[in-house]
Coordinates of C-alpha atoms in Angstrom, one line a residue:
M51 CA -24.4 -25.1 27.4
R52 CA -23.4 -24.5 24.0
P53 CA -25.2 -21.2 23.8
W54 CA -23.2 -19.9 27.1
L55 CA -20.0 -21.5 25.8
T56 CA -20.6 -20.0 22.0
V57 CA -21.3 -16.0 23.9
L58 CA -18.4 -16.4 26.2
L59 CA -15.8 -17.7 22.7
V60 CA -17.2 -14.8 20.9
A61 CA -16.2 -12.6 23.7
I62 CA -13.2 -13.1 23.8
L63 CA -12.7 -13.2 20.9
V64 CA -14.2 -9.5 20.3
L65 CA -11.5 -9.2 23.0
L66 CA -8.7 -10.3 20.9
A67 CA -10.0 -8.0 18.0
G68 CA -9.9 -4.6 19.7
L69 CA -6.6 -5.2 21.3
N70 CA -5.4 -7.0 17.6
S71 CA -6.4 -3.0 16.8
R72 CA -4.7 -1.1 19.3
I73 CA -1.1 -2.6 18.9
S74 CA -1.5 -2.5 15.0
G75 CA -1.5 1.1 14.6
L76 CA -3.0 2.8 11.4
R77 CA -3.6 1.4 8.0
E78 CA -5.0 2.5 5.3
R79 CA -6.1 1.6 1.1
G80 CA -5.6 3.8 -1.4
V81 CA -5.4 3.8 -5.3
F82 CA -1.6 5.7 -7.1
R83 CA -3.3 7.1 -9.8
T84 CA -0.7 5.5 -12.4
D85 CA -1.0 3.5 -15.5
P86 CA -1.7 1.1 -14.1
P87 CA -3.1 1.8 -10.8
S88 CA -2.1 0.2 -8.1
P89 CA -4.3 -0.8 -5.3
Y90 CA -1.7 0.1 -2.1
F91 CA -2.0 -0.3 2.2
H92 CA -0.4 3.0 4.1
Y93 CA 0.9 2.5 7.2
S94 CA 1.3 5.1 9.5
P95 CA 4.5 5.5 11.0
R96 CA 4.6 5.2 15.1
G97 CA 6.9 7.5 17.2
S98 CA 9.9 9.0 15.4
E99 CA 9.2 9.1 11.7
R100 CA 12.1 7.6 9.2
Q101 CA 12.7 7.3 5.5
K102 CA 9.4 5.9 3.1
V103 CA 9.5 2.2 2.2
L104 CA 8.1 0.4 -0.8
V105 CA 7.1 -2.5 -0.4
V106 CA 5.7 -5.5 -3.3
H107 CA 4.6 -8.5 -2.9
G108 CA 5.5 -12.1 -5.0
L109 CA 3.5 -14.3 -7.5
N110 CA 0.1 -15.0 -6.6
A111 CA 0.2 -12.9 -3.5
N112 CA -0.9 -9.8 -2.2
K113 CA -0.7 -6.9 0.1
E114 CA -2.2 -8.7 3.0
M115 CA 0.8 -11.5 2.8
M116 CA 3.4 -8.5 3.6
N117 CA 1.1 -7.0 6.5
L118 CA 3.0 -8.4 9.7
L119 CA 6.2 -7.3 8.0
C120 CA 4.7 -3.9 7.5
F121 CA 3.5 -3.0 10.6
A122 CA 6.8 -4.0 11.8
L123 CA 8.3 -1.5 10.1
S124 CA 5.5 0.8 10.8
D125 CA 6.4 0.4 14.3
A126 CA 9.3 1.1 14.3
G127 CA 9.4 4.3 12.6
F128 CA 8.6 3.7 8.7
D129 CA 6.2 5.6 6.7
V130 CA 5.1 2.0 4.4
Y131 CA 3.0 1.5 1.4
S132 CA 2.7 -2.0 0.0
I133 CA 1.2 -2.3 -3.2
D134 CA -1.0 -5.0 -4.9
L135 CA 0.4 -6.3 -8.6
P136 CA -1.4 -6.2 -11.9
G137 CA -3.5 -9.5 -11.7
H138 CA -3.6 -9.5 -8.1
G139 CA -5.3 -8.6 -4.7
D140 CA -7.6 -5.4 -5.6
S141 CA -5.9 -4.8 -8.2
E142 CA -8.3 -4.8 -11.8
T143 CA -5.5 -5.3 -14.6
P144 CA -4.3 -8.5 -16.0
F145 CA -0.9 -9.7 -15.1
N146 CA 1.6 -9.6 -17.2
A147 CA 5.7 -9.4 -16.3
L148 CA 6.3 -5.6 -18.4
I149 CA 2.7 -4.2 -16.7
A150 CA 4.0 -4.9 -13.5
R151 CA 7.2 -3.3 -13.4
K152 CA 5.8 -0.4 -14.4
A153 CA 3.0 -0.2 -12.0
V154 CA 6.7 -0.8 -9.6
A155 CA 8.2 1.9 -10.8
A156 CA 5.0 4.8 -11.2
A157 CA 4.8 3.9 -8.0
L158 CA 8.2 4.9 -6.8
D159 CA 7.6 7.6 -9.4
S160 CA 4.9 8.9 -6.9
L161 CA 6.3 8.2 -2.8
G162 CA 10.1 10.2 -4.8
P163 CA 13.8 8.8 -5.2
D164 CA 14.1 8.4 -1.1
T165 CA 12.3 5.5 -1.1
A166 CA 13.6 2.3 0.2
V167 CA 12.3 -0.9 -1.3
I168 CA 11.3 -4.4 0.3
G169 CA 10.3 -7.2 -2.3
H170 CA 9.3 -10.8 -2.0
S171 CA 10.2 -13.4 -4.9
L172 CA 9.3 -11.6 -8.1
G173 CA 8.7 -8.5 -6.6
A174 CA 12.2 -8.6 -5.7
T175 CA 13.0 -9.6 -9.4
L176 CA 11.0 -6.5 -10.2
L177 CA 12.9 -4.4 -7.6
L178 CA 16.1 -6.0 -9.4
D179 CA 15.1 -5.1 -13.0
I180 CA 14.1 -0.6 -12.3
A181 CA 17.6 -1.1 -10.6
N182 CA 19.4 -1.8 -13.8
D183 CA 18.1 1.7 -14.9
R184 CA 17.5 3.5 -11.7
P185 CA 19.1 4.1 -8.8
L186 CA 17.3 3.2 -5.3
P187 CA 18.5 4.4 -2.2
S188 CA 18.4 0.5 0.5
M189 CA 17.4 -2.9 -0.8
V190 CA 15.6 -5.0 1.0
L191 CA 15.6 -8.7 -1.3
L192 CA 13.6 -11.2 0.4
S193 CA 14.6 -15.1 -2.5
P194 CA 14.8 -13.2 -5.7
A195 CA 13.5 -15.0 -8.5
P196 CA 16.8 -14.9 -11.0
T197 CA 16.6 -12.2 -13.8
P198 CA 19.2 -10.9 -16.0
L199 CA 21.6 -8.1 -13.7
D200 CA 23.5 -5.5 -15.4
Q201 CA 24.1 -3.2 -12.7
I202 CA 22.4 -2.6 -9.4
H203 CA 22.3 1.2 -8.3
S204 CA 22.2 0.7 -5.1
D205 CA 24.6 1.4 -2.5
H206 CA 22.7 -0.6 0.6
V207 CA 21.8 -4.4 -0.6
L208 CA 20.1 -7.0 2.2
V209 CA 19.5 -10.6 0.4
M210 CA 17.3 -13.0 2.3
T211 CA 16.4 -16.2 1.6
G212 CA 15.4 -19.7 3.1
Q213 CA 16.7 -22.8 4.3
F214 CA 15.0 -24.7 1.8
D215 CA 14.6 -22.1 -0.3
L216 CA 14.8 -22.8 -4.3
P217 CA 17.6 -24.4 -5.6
R218 CA 18.2 -21.2 -8.2
I219 CA 17.8 -18.7 -5.8
P220 CA 21.0 -19.4 -3.4
L221 CA 22.7 -20.0 -6.9
F222 CA 21.0 -16.5 -8.0
V223 CA 22.3 -14.5 -4.6
P224 CA 26.2 -14.3 -5.7
R225 CA 25.4 -13.0 -9.1
I226 CA 23.7 -10.2 -6.9
E227 CA 27.0 -10.0 -4.8
D228 CA 28.9 -9.6 -7.8
T229 CA 27.1 -7.2 -9.8
A230 CA 29.5 -3.4 -10.0
G231 CA 28.2 -0.3 -7.7
I232 CA 27.0 -2.1 -5.1
S233 CA 29.5 -0.5 -1.4
D234 CA 27.1 -2.1 1.5
F235 CA 26.0 -6.0 0.7
Q236 CA 24.7 -8.4 3.1
K237 CA 23.1 -11.9 2.7
K238 CA 21.4 -14.3 5.3
T239 CA 19.6 -17.3 5.4
I240 CA 17.0 -17.8 7.6
S241 CA 17.2 -21.3 9.2
W242 CA 14.0 -23.9 8.8
S243 CA 12.1 -21.8 6.1
G244 CA 11.1 -22.3 2.7
H245 CA 10.5 -19.7 0.1
S246 CA 8.2 -17.5 1.9
A247 CA 7.2 -18.6 5.5
Y248 CA 10.0 -17.1 7.2
V249 CA 8.2 -13.4 6.0
L250 CA 6.7 -14.2 9.3
R251 CA 9.4 -15.1 11.5
P252 CA 9.5 -12.3 14.4
E253 CA 13.4 -12.8 13.7
A254 CA 13.4 -12.6 10.3
I255 CA 11.3 -9.2 10.5
R256 CA 13.7 -8.0 13.0
T257 CA 16.8 -8.2 11.0
V258 CA 14.9 -6.6 7.6
V259 CA 13.9 -3.7 10.8
A260 CA 17.7 -3.2 12.0
W261 CA 19.2 -3.6 8.2
L262 CA 16.9 -0.3 7.6
G263 CA 18.2 1.6 10.4
G264 CA 15.0 1.3 12.8
D265 CA 14.9 0.0 16.3
P266 CA 14.1 -3.8 16.0
T267 CA 13.0 -3.7 20.5
R268 CA 9.9 -1.6 19.3
I269 CA 8.1 -3.9 17.2
R270 CA 4.9 -6.3 18.1
T271 CA 5.2 -8.5 15.8
A272 CA 5.2 -11.4 18.1
N273 CA 2.4 -10.8 20.2
R274 CA 0.4 -10.2 16.6
L275 CA 1.1 -13.8 16.3
V276 CA 0.3 -14.7 19.1
I277 CA -3.1 -13.1 18.9
V278 CA -3.8 -14.4 15.5
I279 CA -3.2 -18.2 16.3
L280 CA -5.7 -17.5 19.2
E281 CA -8.8 -15.9 17.3
L282 CA -8.3 -18.9 14.8
I283 CA -8.3 -21.0 17.4
I284 CA -11.7 -20.0 18.8
L285 CA -12.9 -19.6 15.1
V286 CA -12.3 -23.5 15.0
A287 CA -13.9 -24.0 18.6
I288 CA -16.8 -22.4 18.1
P289 CA -18.7 -24.6 14.9
L290 CA -17.4 -27.7 16.7
L291 CA -19.5 -26.6 19.6
W292 CA -22.4 -26.7 17.4
L293 CA -22.0 -29.5 14.5
C294 CA -21.3 -32.3 16.0
G295 CA -23.6 -35.6 15.4
E296 CA -23.1 -38.6 14.9
P297 CA -19.4 -40.2 13.0
A298 CA -20.1 -42.0 9.4
G299 CA -20.9 -45.2 9.8
S300 CA -18.3 -48.0 8.5
T301 CA -17.9 -49.3 5.8
V302 CA -15.8 -52.7 4.0
V303 CA -13.4 -50.9 1.1
Q304 CA -11.0 -52.6 -0.7
G305 CA -7.8 -50.1 -0.2
G306 CA -6.0 -51.4 -3.0
L307 CA -9.1 -51.0 -5.8
L308 CA -10.0 -47.8 -4.0
L309 CA -6.5 -46.4 -4.9
L310 CA -6.2 -47.8 -8.1
C311 CA -9.7 -46.0 -9.1
Y312 CA -7.7 -42.5 -7.9
I313 CA -5.3 -43.4 -10.1
A314 CA -6.7 -44.2 -12.9
A315 CA -8.9 -41.2 -12.7
S316 CA -5.6 -38.7 -12.3
A317 CA -4.6 -40.4 -15.8
V318 CA -7.5 -39.8 -17.5
A319 CA -7.3 -36.0 -16.1
F320 CA -3.4 -36.1 -17.3
F321 CA -4.1 -37.7 -20.8
V322 CA -7.2 -35.2 -21.2
S323 CA -5.3 -31.7 -20.0
A324 CA -2.4 -32.1 -22.4
I325 CA -4.3 -32.1 -25.2
V326 CA -7.3 -29.5 -24.1
V327 CA -7.2 -27.5 -20.5
V328 CA -11.0 -27.5 -19.9
L329 CA -11.3 -24.5 -18.2
R330 CA -8.6 -22.3 -19.6
F331 CA -10.9 -19.5 -20.4
L332 CA -11.0 -18.7 -16.5
H333 CA -7.5 -17.3 -16.7
L334 CA -6.0 -17.8 -13.8
F335 CA -1.8 -18.2 -13.6
A336 CA -1.7 -22.1 -13.2
T337 CA -4.6 -22.5 -11.3
D338 CA -7.0 -22.7 -14.6
Y339 CA -4.6 -26.1 -15.1
L340 CA -5.2 -26.8 -11.6
I341 CA -8.6 -26.5 -11.3
S342 CA -9.5 -28.6 -14.4
F343 CA -7.3 -31.6 -13.5
A344 CA -9.8 -31.7 -10.6
F345 CA -12.7 -31.3 -12.0
L346 CA -11.9 -34.3 -15.2
T347 CA -10.8 -36.3 -12.4
G348 CA -14.0 -35.6 -10.5
L349 CA -15.9 -36.9 -13.9
A350 CA -13.8 -39.6 -14.2
L351 CA -15.1 -41.1 -10.6
L352 CA -18.3 -39.7 -10.7
P353 CA -20.1 -42.8 -12.2
A354 CA -18.7 -44.8 -9.0
S355 CA -19.6 -42.2 -6.4
L356 CA -23.3 -42.0 -8.1
R357 CA -23.6 -46.2 -7.7
K358 CA -22.6 -46.2 -4.6
S359 CA -24.5 -42.9 -3.5
P360 CA -27.3 -41.1 -5.4
L361 CA -27.6 -37.2 -5.3
K362 CA -29.7 -36.0 -2.2
L363 CA -30.8 -32.6 -1.3
S364 CA -31.7 -33.2 1.9
N365 CA -30.1 -31.0 4.6
T366 CA -27.0 -29.1 1.8
H367 CA -28.1 -25.8 3.6
V368 CA -26.0 -27.0 6.1
G369 CA -23.0 -27.4 4.4
G370 CA -23.6 -23.9 2.3
L371 CA -24.0 -22.3 5.6
S372 CA -20.8 -23.7 7.2
A373 CA -18.8 -22.8 3.9
L374 CA -20.0 -19.1 4.4
Y375 CA -19.1 -19.5 8.3
V376 CA -15.8 -20.8 7.3
I377 CA -15.4 -17.8 4.9
A378 CA -17.0 -14.9 6.9
A379 CA -14.8 -16.3 10.1
G380 CA -11.5 -15.9 7.4
G381 CA -12.9 -12.0 6.2
F382 CA -12.8 -11.6 10.1
I383 CA -8.7 -12.5 11.3
V384 CA -7.4 -14.3 8.0
S385 CA -8.2 -11.3 5.4
E386 CA -5.8 -9.2 7.2
H387 CA -3.0 -11.5 5.7
V388 CA -4.2 -12.6 2.4
H389 CA -7.1 -11.0 0.3
L390 CA -10.3 -12.8 0.4
T391 CA -12.4 -10.8 -1.1
L392 CA -14.1 -11.2 -4.7
S393 CA -13.6 -7.9 -7.3
D394 CA -16.1 -8.0 -10.1
G395 CA -13.8 -9.9 -12.3
R396 CA -13.7 -12.7 -9.7
W397 CA -17.1 -13.4 -8.6
W398 CA -17.8 -15.4 -12.1
R399 CA -15.0 -17.3 -11.7
F400 CA -16.0 -18.2 -8.1
L401 CA -19.2 -20.2 -8.8
V402 CA -17.5 -21.9 -12.5
M403 CA -15.4 -23.6 -10.2
T404 CA -16.9 -24.1 -7.1
L405 CA -19.5 -26.5 -10.1
A406 CA -16.3 -27.4 -11.2
L407 CA -15.3 -29.0 -8.1
V408 CA -18.1 -30.9 -6.7
P409 CA -17.7 -33.8 -8.6
L410 CA -14.4 -34.6 -6.8
S411 CA -15.9 -33.2 -3.1
F412 CA -18.8 -36.0 -4.0
A413 CA -16.5 -38.8 -4.6
D414 CA -14.6 -38.0 -2.1
E415 CA -17.7 -37.9 0.6
V416 CA -18.6 -40.8 -0.8
L417 CA -15.6 -43.3 -1.6
L418 CA -13.8 -42.1 1.5
R419 CA -15.7 -41.0 4.3
P420 CA -17.2 -44.0 5.2
I421 CA -13.8 -45.8 5.6
R422 CA -13.2 -46.9 9.4
P423 CA -11.3 -46.6 11.8
W424 CA -11.6 -42.7 10.7
W425 CA -7.8 -42.3 10.8
K426 CA -8.2 -44.6 7.8
A427 CA -10.3 -42.1 6.0
A428 CA -7.7 -39.1 6.9
G429 CA -4.8 -41.1 5.9
A430 CA -6.6 -42.0 2.4
A431 CA -7.4 -38.7 1.5
A432 CA -3.9 -37.5 2.0
L433 CA -2.8 -39.9 0.1
T434 CA -5.1 -39.1 -2.6
R435 CA -4.0 -36.2 -3.0
I436 CA -0.5 -37.0 -3.4
L437 CA -1.1 -38.9 -5.9
M438 CA -3.5 -36.4 -8.0
A439 CA -0.5 -33.5 -7.3
A440 CA 2.4 -36.2 -8.6
F441 CA -0.4 -36.0 -11.5
A442 CA -0.8 -32.8 -11.8
I443 CA 3.1 -32.0 -11.7
T444 CA 4.4 -34.6 -13.7
G445 CA 1.7 -32.8 -16.6
A446 CA 2.7 -29.2 -15.7
M447 CA 6.0 -30.6 -16.3
T448 CA 6.2 -32.4 -19.1
T449 CA 2.5 -31.2 -21.3
N450 CA 1.3 -28.0 -19.6
R451 CA 4.9 -26.4 -19.1
D452 CA 3.3 -22.6 -18.8
D453 CA 1.9 -23.8 -16.1
A454 CA 5.0 -25.3 -14.3
F455 CA 4.1 -22.5 -11.7
I456 CA 1.9 -25.1 -9.7
V457 CA 5.5 -27.0 -8.5
L458 CA 6.1 -24.1 -6.1
I459 CA 2.7 -24.1 -4.6
V460 CA 1.2 -27.7 -5.0
H461 CA 2.4 -28.4 -1.4
L462 CA 0.2 -26.0 -0.1
V463 CA -2.9 -26.6 -2.0
V464 CA -2.1 -30.4 -0.8
V465 CA -2.2 -29.1 2.7
F466 CA -5.5 -27.1 2.3
W467 CA -7.1 -29.4 0.3
I468 CA -6.2 -32.4 3.6
G469 CA -7.6 -29.2 5.0
L470 CA -10.8 -29.3 3.9
W471 CA -11.4 -32.8 3.6
L472 CA -11.0 -33.4 7.9
A473 CA -13.6 -29.7 8.0
G474 CA -15.9 -31.5 5.8
E475 CA -16.3 -34.5 8.4
W476 CA -17.9 -31.9 11.0
V477 CA -20.4 -31.3 7.9
W478 CA -21.1 -34.7 7.2
R479 CA -22.2 -35.9 10.6
R480 CA -24.3 -32.7 10.9
C481 CA -26.7 -33.5 7.8
G482 CA -25.3 -37.2 7.0
N483 CA -25.4 -35.9 3.5
P484 CA -22.1 -36.3 1.2
L485 CA -24.1 -33.7 -1.6
A486 CA -24.2 -31.2 1.4
A487 CA -20.1 -31.9 2.4
A488 CA -18.9 -32.1 -0.8
G489 CA -20.0 -28.5 -1.4
F490 CA -18.7 -26.8 1.6
S491 CA -15.7 -27.7 0.3
A492 CA -16.3 -27.1 -2.6
I493 CA -17.8 -23.2 -2.1
V494 CA -14.4 -23.0 0.2
Q495 CA -11.9 -23.9 -2.0
A496 CA -13.4 -22.1 -5.4
W497 CA -13.7 -18.8 -2.9
V498 CA -10.0 -18.9 -1.3
F499 CA -8.9 -20.0 -5.3
A500 CA -10.7 -17.0 -6.9
A501 CA -9.5 -14.2 -4.1
V502 CA -6.2 -15.7 -4.4
F503 CA -4.6 -15.9 -7.5
V504 CA -3.5 -14.3 -10.3
L505 CA -5.5 -12.8 -13.1
Q506 CA -4.1 -13.1 -16.7

């Protein structure tokens, strides 16, 4: 039965991929041969062609993350270019703000003076800075990060923020409005959204398209989202068919003692990181601090983990193959919206991070996984991730303030950690080896971090 169900699911997946390709339109890769070079996606307009639009993503993001918005703009007839800032996505130029500004200005030089611009977070801030010196006909600023303002050479500005955006951003919006030289200024707050999520919301995308003069009835954002969700459901269902097995055996655990172990390990990581960030040589913006913190926490837990379960190499290939499936599946579906490929400078970082994350992943498998009932184990995993995140944030805000950016992303990292732990349950059931499940979690997390975060 399982082979036939798998064949059926794969057939449906291929059908959905074909449907997605049919409605998505034409997207081509290219590189602006400027200084620095800027990789880009070009979304060809559909129907009557309108003006060119340059789309600039935010910090620790990439051009893929603006995909739904860019396809919607091309649906409405706009000629869209979405670039990778230095250090992001496919760019191999190290990141700093001055080089990023230079890259955006050079892209605008290549596209011409009549190009409308859209920027999110850091991208919006870079556009505001450029608008101090040169005219930009129309600007859409999505949650612009605060920056010094002189004047804005643009007649049409739309500012959008999320209802639960970072507090300083809504306070910054009136300063943009008060800046001289704007004849048409509009602002809109998207309900039940934070700093970034509304960029994926169909109603927010329709607002942008309509404000730029396009026809919002022509966009197909909702259809694309439904297809992506169905594809993700199928990609999760396929391994669940094959990674079935016996649940982990129950164990008697003193919850308070276990919690104290994780608190003590996180405290060790906090104090060591205050002296030295041991993996600083990774040069991944703020992420090297987070990986170092996880590495030190895992090392502190390792003696207790090895005392309870020595390392076993049997069936470790199950963890590796499972990780390969997740990465390949992500490359098939999610990479259209999140950059998940590794450039030359990211491969060695992936290998170092994989090794660094194994101790903590192994401790989770040995100390938390056997807790029963299953929901108690999941709750313990979530609680320990939250505690670790709290220690890491405290360190970033006090002794390691150069890494304070993790405050913006730590909630996403915690959700990602918990999701990996839940996925590891199925790997453990298949092979019964904590090291295999730990390897699965370490490989997937290291790959995502190496692909997504900014090179400095």
